[in-house]
């Protein structure tokens, strides 16, 4: 999922601290790096879902990927639609503003979907950077009555998934403040990230 990288539209919380122009540059660099990193892997079909819908033809995001509009509604409605829209088989949905996303995280998510109905990638602010559905034989609908952009966002989704098998991927960091930006600066805009140890996965 991506937003058109237009001044004042993306990373607004970050923009209040560092200015909208700098926040837009961060988003553009991070989205380009993450999409470039993932689209190089032949195991993955990468589809770019863009908001607002009118920005689907934007030149501000990498070319060469299949694009589609996110459609109307809040974040939960848009995610539910996108997770149901693509073809059969497991699907993973991510944001494009997390500098540390690696191909290995996505590969691990699909592995988790081999034995779970849903996979979540926790963010360290209480949200999540990834959600994926196995989609067979049933489709979960976990996004109702969720407090978005809140410390309990992931907890709300997990409560809605009671009775479903849920796997948890690696915890990654969002960038919503100048402090976050400084901490993540070594990763921003890099197509090749520093080597790290193996991610730890668990299930609830």
Short mmCIF file of N, CA and C in Angstrom, two decimals, residues 10-148:
data_model
loop_
_atom_site.label_atom_id
_atom_site.label_comp_id
_atom_site.label_asym_id
_atom_site.label_seq_id
_atom_site.Cartn_x
_atom_site.Cartn_y
_atom_site.Cartn_z
N UNK A 10 1.64 12.83 2.69
CA UNK A 10 2.29 11.64 3.28
C UNK A 10 3.05 12.03 4.55
N UNK A 11 3.10 11.08 5.50
CA UNK A 11 3.87 11.20 6.75
C UNK A 11 3.62 12.56 7.42
N UNK A 12 2.34 12.86 7.65
CA UNK A 12 1.99 14.18 8.18
C UNK A 12 2.48 14.37 9.61
N UNK A 13 2.46 13.30 10.42
CA UNK A 13 2.97 13.44 11.79
C UNK A 13 4.46 13.76 11.78
N UNK A 14 5.21 13.08 10.93
CA UNK A 14 6.62 13.36 10.79
C UNK A 14 6.83 14.78 10.26
N UNK A 15 5.98 15.17 9.31
CA UNK A 15 6.10 16.49 8.71
C UNK A 15 5.92 17.63 9.69
N UNK A 16 5.14 17.39 10.75
CA UNK A 16 4.97 18.46 11.75
C UNK A 16 6.26 18.73 12.51
N UNK A 17 7.17 17.76 12.53
CA UNK A 17 8.45 17.94 13.24
C UNK A 17 9.58 18.37 12.31
N UNK A 18 9.64 17.81 11.12
CA UNK A 18 10.80 18.08 10.25
C UNK A 18 10.42 18.88 9.02
N UNK A 19 9.14 19.19 8.86
CA UNK A 19 8.67 19.92 7.69
C UNK A 19 8.13 18.98 6.63
N UNK A 20 7.06 19.37 5.92
CA UNK A 20 6.44 18.48 4.94
C UNK A 20 7.35 18.10 3.78
N UNK A 21 8.25 19.00 3.37
CA UNK A 21 9.14 18.67 2.25
C UNK A 21 10.10 17.54 2.63
N UNK A 22 10.70 17.63 3.82
CA UNK A 22 11.62 16.58 4.27
C UNK A 22 10.88 15.27 4.49
N UNK A 23 9.66 15.34 5.03
CA UNK A 23 8.88 14.12 5.25
C UNK A 23 8.52 13.45 3.92
N UNK A 24 8.21 14.26 2.91
CA UNK A 24 7.90 13.71 1.60
C UNK A 24 9.12 13.07 0.97
N UNK A 25 10.28 13.69 1.13
CA UNK A 25 11.53 13.09 0.61
C UNK A 25 11.80 11.75 1.28
N UNK A 26 11.60 11.70 2.60
CA UNK A 26 11.78 10.43 3.30
C UNK A 26 10.85 9.36 2.73
N UNK A 27 9.58 9.72 2.56
CA UNK A 27 8.62 8.72 2.09
C UNK A 27 8.97 8.25 0.69
N UNK A 28 9.31 9.18 -0.19
CA UNK A 28 9.63 8.81 -1.56
C UNK A 28 10.84 7.87 -1.60
N UNK A 29 11.88 8.20 -0.83
CA UNK A 29 13.09 7.37 -0.82
C UNK A 29 12.81 5.99 -0.24
N UNK A 30 12.02 5.94 0.83
CA UNK A 30 11.75 4.66 1.48
C UNK A 30 10.87 3.78 0.62
N UNK A 31 9.80 4.35 0.05
CA UNK A 31 8.91 3.57 -0.81
C UNK A 31 9.67 3.02 -2.01
N UNK A 32 10.50 3.85 -2.64
CA UNK A 32 11.26 3.41 -3.80
C UNK A 32 12.22 2.28 -3.44
N UNK A 33 12.90 2.41 -2.29
CA UNK A 33 13.85 1.38 -1.89
C UNK A 33 13.15 0.07 -1.55
N UNK A 34 12.06 0.14 -0.78
CA UNK A 34 11.34 -1.08 -0.39
C UNK A 34 10.78 -1.79 -1.62
N UNK A 35 10.14 -1.04 -2.52
CA UNK A 35 9.56 -1.65 -3.70
C UNK A 35 10.64 -2.23 -4.62
N UNK A 36 11.75 -1.52 -4.74
CA UNK A 36 12.85 -2.04 -5.56
C UNK A 36 13.44 -3.30 -4.98
N UNK A 37 13.57 -3.33 -3.67
CA UNK A 37 14.12 -4.49 -2.96
C UNK A 37 13.24 -5.72 -3.19
N UNK A 38 11.94 -5.56 -3.03
CA UNK A 38 11.03 -6.70 -3.12
C UNK A 38 10.80 -7.15 -4.56
N UNK A 39 10.70 -6.20 -5.47
CA UNK A 39 10.37 -6.56 -6.85
C UNK A 39 11.50 -7.28 -7.56
N UNK A 40 12.70 -7.25 -6.99
CA UNK A 40 13.83 -7.98 -7.59
C UNK A 40 13.77 -9.48 -7.33
N UNK A 41 12.93 -9.90 -6.40
CA UNK A 41 12.86 -11.32 -6.05
C UNK A 41 11.83 -12.02 -6.94
N UNK A 42 12.23 -13.00 -7.74
CA UNK A 42 11.30 -13.64 -8.68
C UNK A 42 10.21 -14.46 -8.01
N UNK A 43 10.34 -14.72 -6.71
CA UNK A 43 9.31 -15.50 -6.02
C UNK A 43 8.07 -14.66 -5.72
N UNK A 44 8.22 -13.34 -5.79
CA UNK A 44 7.15 -12.45 -5.36
C UNK A 44 6.50 -11.76 -6.55
N UNK A 45 5.18 -11.68 -6.53
CA UNK A 45 4.45 -10.80 -7.44
C UNK A 45 4.10 -9.55 -6.63
N UNK A 46 4.70 -8.43 -6.95
CA UNK A 46 4.51 -7.19 -6.20
C UNK A 46 3.48 -6.33 -6.93
N UNK A 47 2.41 -5.99 -6.23
CA UNK A 47 1.34 -5.13 -6.77
C UNK A 47 1.29 -3.87 -5.92
N UNK A 48 1.23 -2.72 -6.55
CA UNK A 48 1.25 -1.44 -5.87
C UNK A 48 -0.17 -0.89 -5.79
N UNK A 49 -0.71 -0.79 -4.57
CA UNK A 49 -2.05 -0.25 -4.35
C UNK A 49 -1.91 1.18 -3.85
N UNK A 50 -2.48 2.13 -4.58
CA UNK A 50 -2.19 3.54 -4.37
C UNK A 50 -3.42 4.30 -3.88
N UNK A 51 -3.18 5.23 -2.95
CA UNK A 51 -4.20 6.17 -2.49
C UNK A 51 -3.61 7.59 -2.58
N UNK A 52 -4.44 8.58 -2.92
CA UNK A 52 -5.83 8.44 -3.37
C UNK A 52 -5.90 7.80 -4.76
N UNK A 53 -7.09 7.37 -5.14
CA UNK A 53 -7.26 6.65 -6.39
C UNK A 53 -6.77 7.45 -7.59
N UNK A 54 -6.93 8.78 -7.54
CA UNK A 54 -6.52 9.62 -8.67
C UNK A 54 -5.02 9.60 -8.90
N UNK A 55 -4.26 9.14 -7.91
CA UNK A 55 -2.80 9.11 -8.04
C UNK A 55 -2.26 7.82 -8.60
N UNK A 56 -3.11 6.95 -9.13
CA UNK A 56 -2.66 5.63 -9.56
C UNK A 56 -1.63 5.72 -10.69
N UNK A 57 -1.65 6.80 -11.44
CA UNK A 57 -0.70 6.97 -12.55
C UNK A 57 0.49 7.84 -12.17
N UNK A 58 0.67 8.12 -10.88
CA UNK A 58 1.73 9.01 -10.45
C UNK A 58 3.11 8.57 -10.93
N UNK A 59 3.96 9.55 -11.23
CA UNK A 59 5.34 9.26 -11.58
C UNK A 59 6.25 9.30 -10.35
N UNK A 60 5.66 9.58 -9.20
CA UNK A 60 6.46 9.69 -7.98
C UNK A 60 6.78 8.37 -7.32
N UNK A 61 6.28 7.26 -7.88
CA UNK A 61 6.56 5.92 -7.37
C UNK A 61 7.17 5.09 -8.49
N UNK A 62 7.93 4.04 -8.15
CA UNK A 62 8.66 3.29 -9.17
C UNK A 62 7.75 2.75 -10.27
N UNK A 63 8.18 2.86 -11.52
CA UNK A 63 7.40 2.30 -12.64
C UNK A 63 7.60 0.80 -12.75
N UNK A 64 6.83 0.19 -13.64
CA UNK A 64 7.04 -1.22 -13.97
C UNK A 64 6.29 -2.21 -13.12
N UNK A 65 5.55 -1.73 -12.10
CA UNK A 65 4.76 -2.63 -11.25
C UNK A 65 3.28 -2.50 -11.60
N UNK A 66 2.58 -3.59 -11.49
CA UNK A 66 1.12 -3.52 -11.64
C UNK A 66 0.56 -2.60 -10.55
N UNK A 67 -0.36 -1.71 -10.95
CA UNK A 67 -0.93 -0.75 -10.01
C UNK A 67 -2.44 -0.88 -9.96
N UNK A 68 -3.00 -0.56 -8.80
CA UNK A 68 -4.45 -0.50 -8.67
C UNK A 68 -4.80 0.50 -7.58
N UNK A 69 -5.99 1.08 -7.63
CA UNK A 69 -6.42 2.03 -6.60
C UNK A 69 -6.85 1.29 -5.34
N UNK A 70 -6.63 1.92 -4.18
CA UNK A 70 -7.06 1.32 -2.93
C UNK A 70 -8.57 1.39 -2.75
N UNK A 71 -9.23 2.36 -3.36
CA UNK A 71 -10.67 2.49 -3.23
C UNK A 71 -11.06 3.27 -2.00
N UNK A 72 -12.38 3.42 -1.76
CA UNK A 72 -12.87 4.26 -0.67
C UNK A 72 -12.84 3.56 0.68
N UNK A 73 -13.12 4.35 1.73
CA UNK A 73 -13.25 3.80 3.07
C UNK A 73 -12.04 4.06 3.93
N UNK A 74 -12.15 3.67 5.22
CA UNK A 74 -11.03 3.83 6.13
C UNK A 74 -9.96 2.79 5.82
N UNK A 75 -8.88 2.82 6.58
CA UNK A 75 -7.76 1.91 6.32
C UNK A 75 -8.21 0.46 6.36
N UNK A 76 -9.05 0.10 7.33
CA UNK A 76 -9.51 -1.27 7.45
C UNK A 76 -10.31 -1.72 6.25
N UNK A 77 -11.21 -0.87 5.76
CA UNK A 77 -12.02 -1.21 4.59
C UNK A 77 -11.14 -1.40 3.36
N UNK A 78 -10.14 -0.54 3.22
CA UNK A 78 -9.26 -0.64 2.06
C UNK A 78 -8.39 -1.90 2.13
N UNK A 79 -7.87 -2.22 3.32
CA UNK A 79 -7.08 -3.43 3.44
C UNK A 79 -7.91 -4.67 3.18
N UNK A 80 -9.11 -4.72 3.72
CA UNK A 80 -9.98 -5.88 3.50
C UNK A 80 -10.24 -6.06 2.01
N UNK A 81 -10.51 -4.97 1.31
CA UNK A 81 -10.79 -5.05 -0.12
C UNK A 81 -9.58 -5.57 -0.89
N UNK A 82 -8.40 -5.05 -0.56
CA UNK A 82 -7.20 -5.47 -1.28
C UNK A 82 -6.85 -6.93 -1.01
N UNK A 83 -7.05 -7.38 0.22
CA UNK A 83 -6.75 -8.76 0.56
C UNK A 83 -7.71 -9.74 -0.11
N UNK A 84 -8.90 -9.27 -0.43
CA UNK A 84 -9.88 -10.11 -1.11
C UNK A 84 -9.77 -10.02 -2.63
N UNK A 85 -9.13 -8.95 -3.12
CA UNK A 85 -9.18 -8.64 -4.55
C UNK A 85 -8.25 -9.50 -5.39
N UNK A 86 -7.04 -9.76 -4.89
CA UNK A 86 -6.08 -10.46 -5.73
C UNK A 86 -6.49 -11.92 -5.91
N UNK A 87 -5.77 -12.62 -6.79
CA UNK A 87 -6.14 -13.98 -7.16
C UNK A 87 -6.08 -14.97 -6.02
N UNK A 88 -6.29 -16.25 -6.31
CA UNK A 88 -6.33 -17.27 -5.25
C UNK A 88 -4.97 -17.46 -4.60
N UNK A 89 -5.00 -18.03 -3.39
CA UNK A 89 -3.76 -18.31 -2.69
C UNK A 89 -3.43 -17.25 -1.67
N UNK A 90 -2.38 -17.47 -0.89
CA UNK A 90 -2.03 -16.54 0.18
C UNK A 90 -1.57 -15.19 -0.37
N UNK A 91 -1.83 -14.15 0.41
CA UNK A 91 -1.45 -12.79 0.02
C UNK A 91 -0.97 -12.04 1.26
N UNK A 92 0.02 -11.19 1.08
CA UNK A 92 0.57 -10.39 2.16
C UNK A 92 0.50 -8.92 1.76
N UNK A 93 0.06 -8.10 2.68
CA UNK A 93 -0.11 -6.66 2.45
C UNK A 93 0.83 -5.91 3.38
N UNK A 94 1.61 -4.97 2.82
CA UNK A 94 2.53 -4.18 3.63
C UNK A 94 2.37 -2.70 3.33
N UNK A 95 2.87 -1.87 4.24
CA UNK A 95 3.04 -0.46 3.96
C UNK A 95 4.38 -0.24 3.28
N UNK A 96 4.57 0.96 2.74
CA UNK A 96 5.80 1.25 2.02
C UNK A 96 6.63 2.33 2.74
N UNK A 97 6.38 2.50 4.04
CA UNK A 97 7.10 3.53 4.79
C UNK A 97 7.91 2.96 5.94
N UNK A 98 8.26 1.67 5.87
CA UNK A 98 9.05 0.99 6.89
C UNK A 98 10.41 0.68 6.29
N UNK A 99 11.46 1.44 6.62
CA UNK A 99 12.75 1.27 5.94
C UNK A 99 13.36 -0.11 6.07
N UNK A 100 13.05 -0.85 7.15
CA UNK A 100 13.73 -2.11 7.40
C UNK A 100 13.12 -3.33 6.77
N UNK A 101 12.08 -3.19 5.94
CA UNK A 101 11.46 -4.37 5.32
C UNK A 101 12.45 -5.04 4.36
N UNK A 102 12.59 -6.35 4.54
CA UNK A 102 13.47 -7.16 3.69
C UNK A 102 12.67 -8.26 3.00
N UNK A 103 13.21 -8.78 1.93
CA UNK A 103 12.61 -9.93 1.26
C UNK A 103 12.44 -11.08 2.25
N UNK A 104 13.41 -11.27 3.14
CA UNK A 104 13.34 -12.38 4.09
C UNK A 104 12.12 -12.26 5.00
N UNK A 105 11.69 -11.04 5.33
CA UNK A 105 10.48 -10.86 6.14
C UNK A 105 9.24 -11.34 5.39
N UNK A 106 9.18 -11.04 4.10
CA UNK A 106 8.02 -11.44 3.30
C UNK A 106 8.02 -12.95 3.08
N UNK A 107 9.20 -13.51 2.80
CA UNK A 107 9.29 -14.96 2.64
C UNK A 107 8.87 -15.68 3.91
N UNK A 108 9.29 -15.16 5.06
CA UNK A 108 8.90 -15.77 6.34
C UNK A 108 7.40 -15.66 6.55
N UNK A 109 6.79 -14.56 6.12
CA UNK A 109 5.34 -14.39 6.27
C UNK A 109 4.59 -15.46 5.48
N UNK A 110 5.02 -15.73 4.26
CA UNK A 110 4.35 -16.77 3.47
C UNK A 110 4.58 -18.15 4.09
N UNK A 111 5.74 -18.38 4.68
CA UNK A 111 5.96 -19.64 5.38
C UNK A 111 5.00 -19.78 6.55
N UNK A 112 4.80 -18.71 7.30
CA UNK A 112 3.85 -18.74 8.43
C UNK A 112 2.44 -19.01 7.95
N UNK A 113 2.08 -18.52 6.77
CA UNK A 113 0.74 -18.77 6.25
C UNK A 113 0.54 -20.22 5.83
N UNK A 114 1.62 -20.98 5.76
CA UNK A 114 1.48 -22.41 5.50
C UNK A 114 0.85 -23.16 6.65
N UNK A 115 0.90 -22.57 7.87
CA UNK A 115 0.33 -23.26 9.03
C UNK A 115 -0.56 -22.34 9.87
N UNK A 116 -0.88 -21.15 9.35
CA UNK A 116 -1.75 -20.19 10.04
C UNK A 116 -2.76 -19.60 9.07
N UNK A 117 -3.83 -19.06 9.61
CA UNK A 117 -4.83 -18.39 8.78
C UNK A 117 -4.44 -16.96 8.45
N UNK A 118 -3.73 -16.32 9.39
CA UNK A 118 -3.38 -14.91 9.28
C UNK A 118 -1.95 -14.73 9.76
N UNK A 119 -1.23 -13.78 9.17
CA UNK A 119 0.08 -13.38 9.68
C UNK A 119 0.06 -11.88 9.92
N UNK A 120 0.66 -11.45 11.02
CA UNK A 120 0.81 -10.04 11.35
C UNK A 120 2.28 -9.72 11.57
N UNK A 121 2.70 -8.58 11.07
CA UNK A 121 4.04 -8.08 11.35
C UNK A 121 3.95 -6.95 12.35
N UNK A 122 4.27 -7.17 13.60
CA UNK A 122 4.12 -6.13 14.62
C UNK A 122 5.06 -4.95 14.38
N UNK A 123 4.55 -3.75 14.59
CA UNK A 123 5.39 -2.56 14.65
C UNK A 123 5.62 -2.22 16.11
N UNK A 124 6.75 -1.58 16.40
CA UNK A 124 7.08 -1.36 17.80
C UNK A 124 6.28 -0.23 18.45
N UNK A 125 5.36 0.41 17.69
CA UNK A 125 4.51 1.45 18.26
C UNK A 125 3.11 0.94 18.60
N UNK A 126 2.91 -0.38 18.52
CA UNK A 126 1.61 -0.96 18.82
C UNK A 126 0.74 -1.22 17.61
N UNK A 127 1.20 -0.83 16.44
CA UNK A 127 0.48 -1.13 15.20
C UNK A 127 1.05 -2.36 14.52
N UNK A 128 0.93 -2.40 13.21
CA UNK A 128 1.51 -3.51 12.45
C UNK A 128 1.91 -3.00 11.07
N UNK A 129 3.00 -3.53 10.57
CA UNK A 129 3.50 -3.12 9.26
C UNK A 129 3.09 -4.08 8.15
N UNK A 130 2.53 -5.22 8.53
CA UNK A 130 2.18 -6.25 7.56
C UNK A 130 0.97 -7.03 8.06
N UNK A 131 0.11 -7.43 7.14
CA UNK A 131 -0.95 -8.39 7.43
C UNK A 131 -1.08 -9.29 6.21
N UNK A 132 -1.27 -10.58 6.45
CA UNK A 132 -1.45 -11.51 5.35
C UNK A 132 -2.52 -12.53 5.68
N UNK A 133 -3.21 -13.00 4.65
CA UNK A 133 -4.27 -14.00 4.80
C UNK A 133 -3.90 -15.25 4.00
N UNK A 134 -4.19 -16.40 4.59
CA UNK A 134 -4.09 -17.65 3.85
C UNK A 134 -5.22 -17.75 2.82
N UNK A 135 -6.43 -17.31 3.19
CA UNK A 135 -7.61 -17.17 2.34
C UNK A 135 -8.28 -18.48 1.95
N UNK A 136 -7.89 -19.58 2.54
CA UNK A 136 -8.58 -20.84 2.26
C UNK A 136 -8.65 -21.64 3.55
N UNK A 137 -9.80 -22.15 3.93
CA UNK A 137 -11.07 -22.14 3.18
C UNK A 137 -11.96 -20.94 3.50
N UNK A 138 -11.54 -20.08 4.48
CA UNK A 138 -12.38 -18.94 4.87
C UNK A 138 -11.56 -17.66 4.84
N UNK A 139 -12.28 -16.53 4.73
CA UNK A 139 -11.64 -15.22 4.71
C UNK A 139 -11.96 -14.46 6.00
N UNK A 140 -10.97 -14.18 6.84
CA UNK A 140 -11.24 -13.41 8.07
C UNK A 140 -11.59 -11.95 7.75
N UNK A 141 -12.26 -11.30 8.69
CA UNK A 141 -12.59 -9.88 8.56
C UNK A 141 -12.26 -9.20 9.89
N UNK A 142 -10.97 -8.89 10.10
CA UNK A 142 -10.52 -8.47 11.43
C UNK A 142 -10.43 -6.96 11.66
N UNK A 143 -10.91 -6.15 10.71
CA UNK A 143 -10.58 -4.72 10.78
C UNK A 143 -11.73 -3.84 11.27
N UNK A 144 -12.80 -4.42 11.75
CA UNK A 144 -13.90 -3.63 12.28
C UNK A 144 -13.61 -3.15 13.71
N UNK A 145 -14.03 -1.94 14.02
CA UNK A 145 -13.90 -1.36 15.36
C UNK A 145 -12.45 -1.39 15.84
N UNK A 146 -11.54 -0.98 14.96
CA UNK A 146 -10.12 -0.90 15.29
C UNK A 146 -9.74 0.57 15.48
N UNK A 147 -8.98 0.84 16.52
CA UNK A 147 -8.48 2.20 16.77
C UNK A 147 -7.20 2.39 15.96
N UNK A 148 -7.32 3.02 14.80
CA UNK A 148 -6.19 3.19 13.92
C UNK A 148 -5.25 4.27 14.46
#
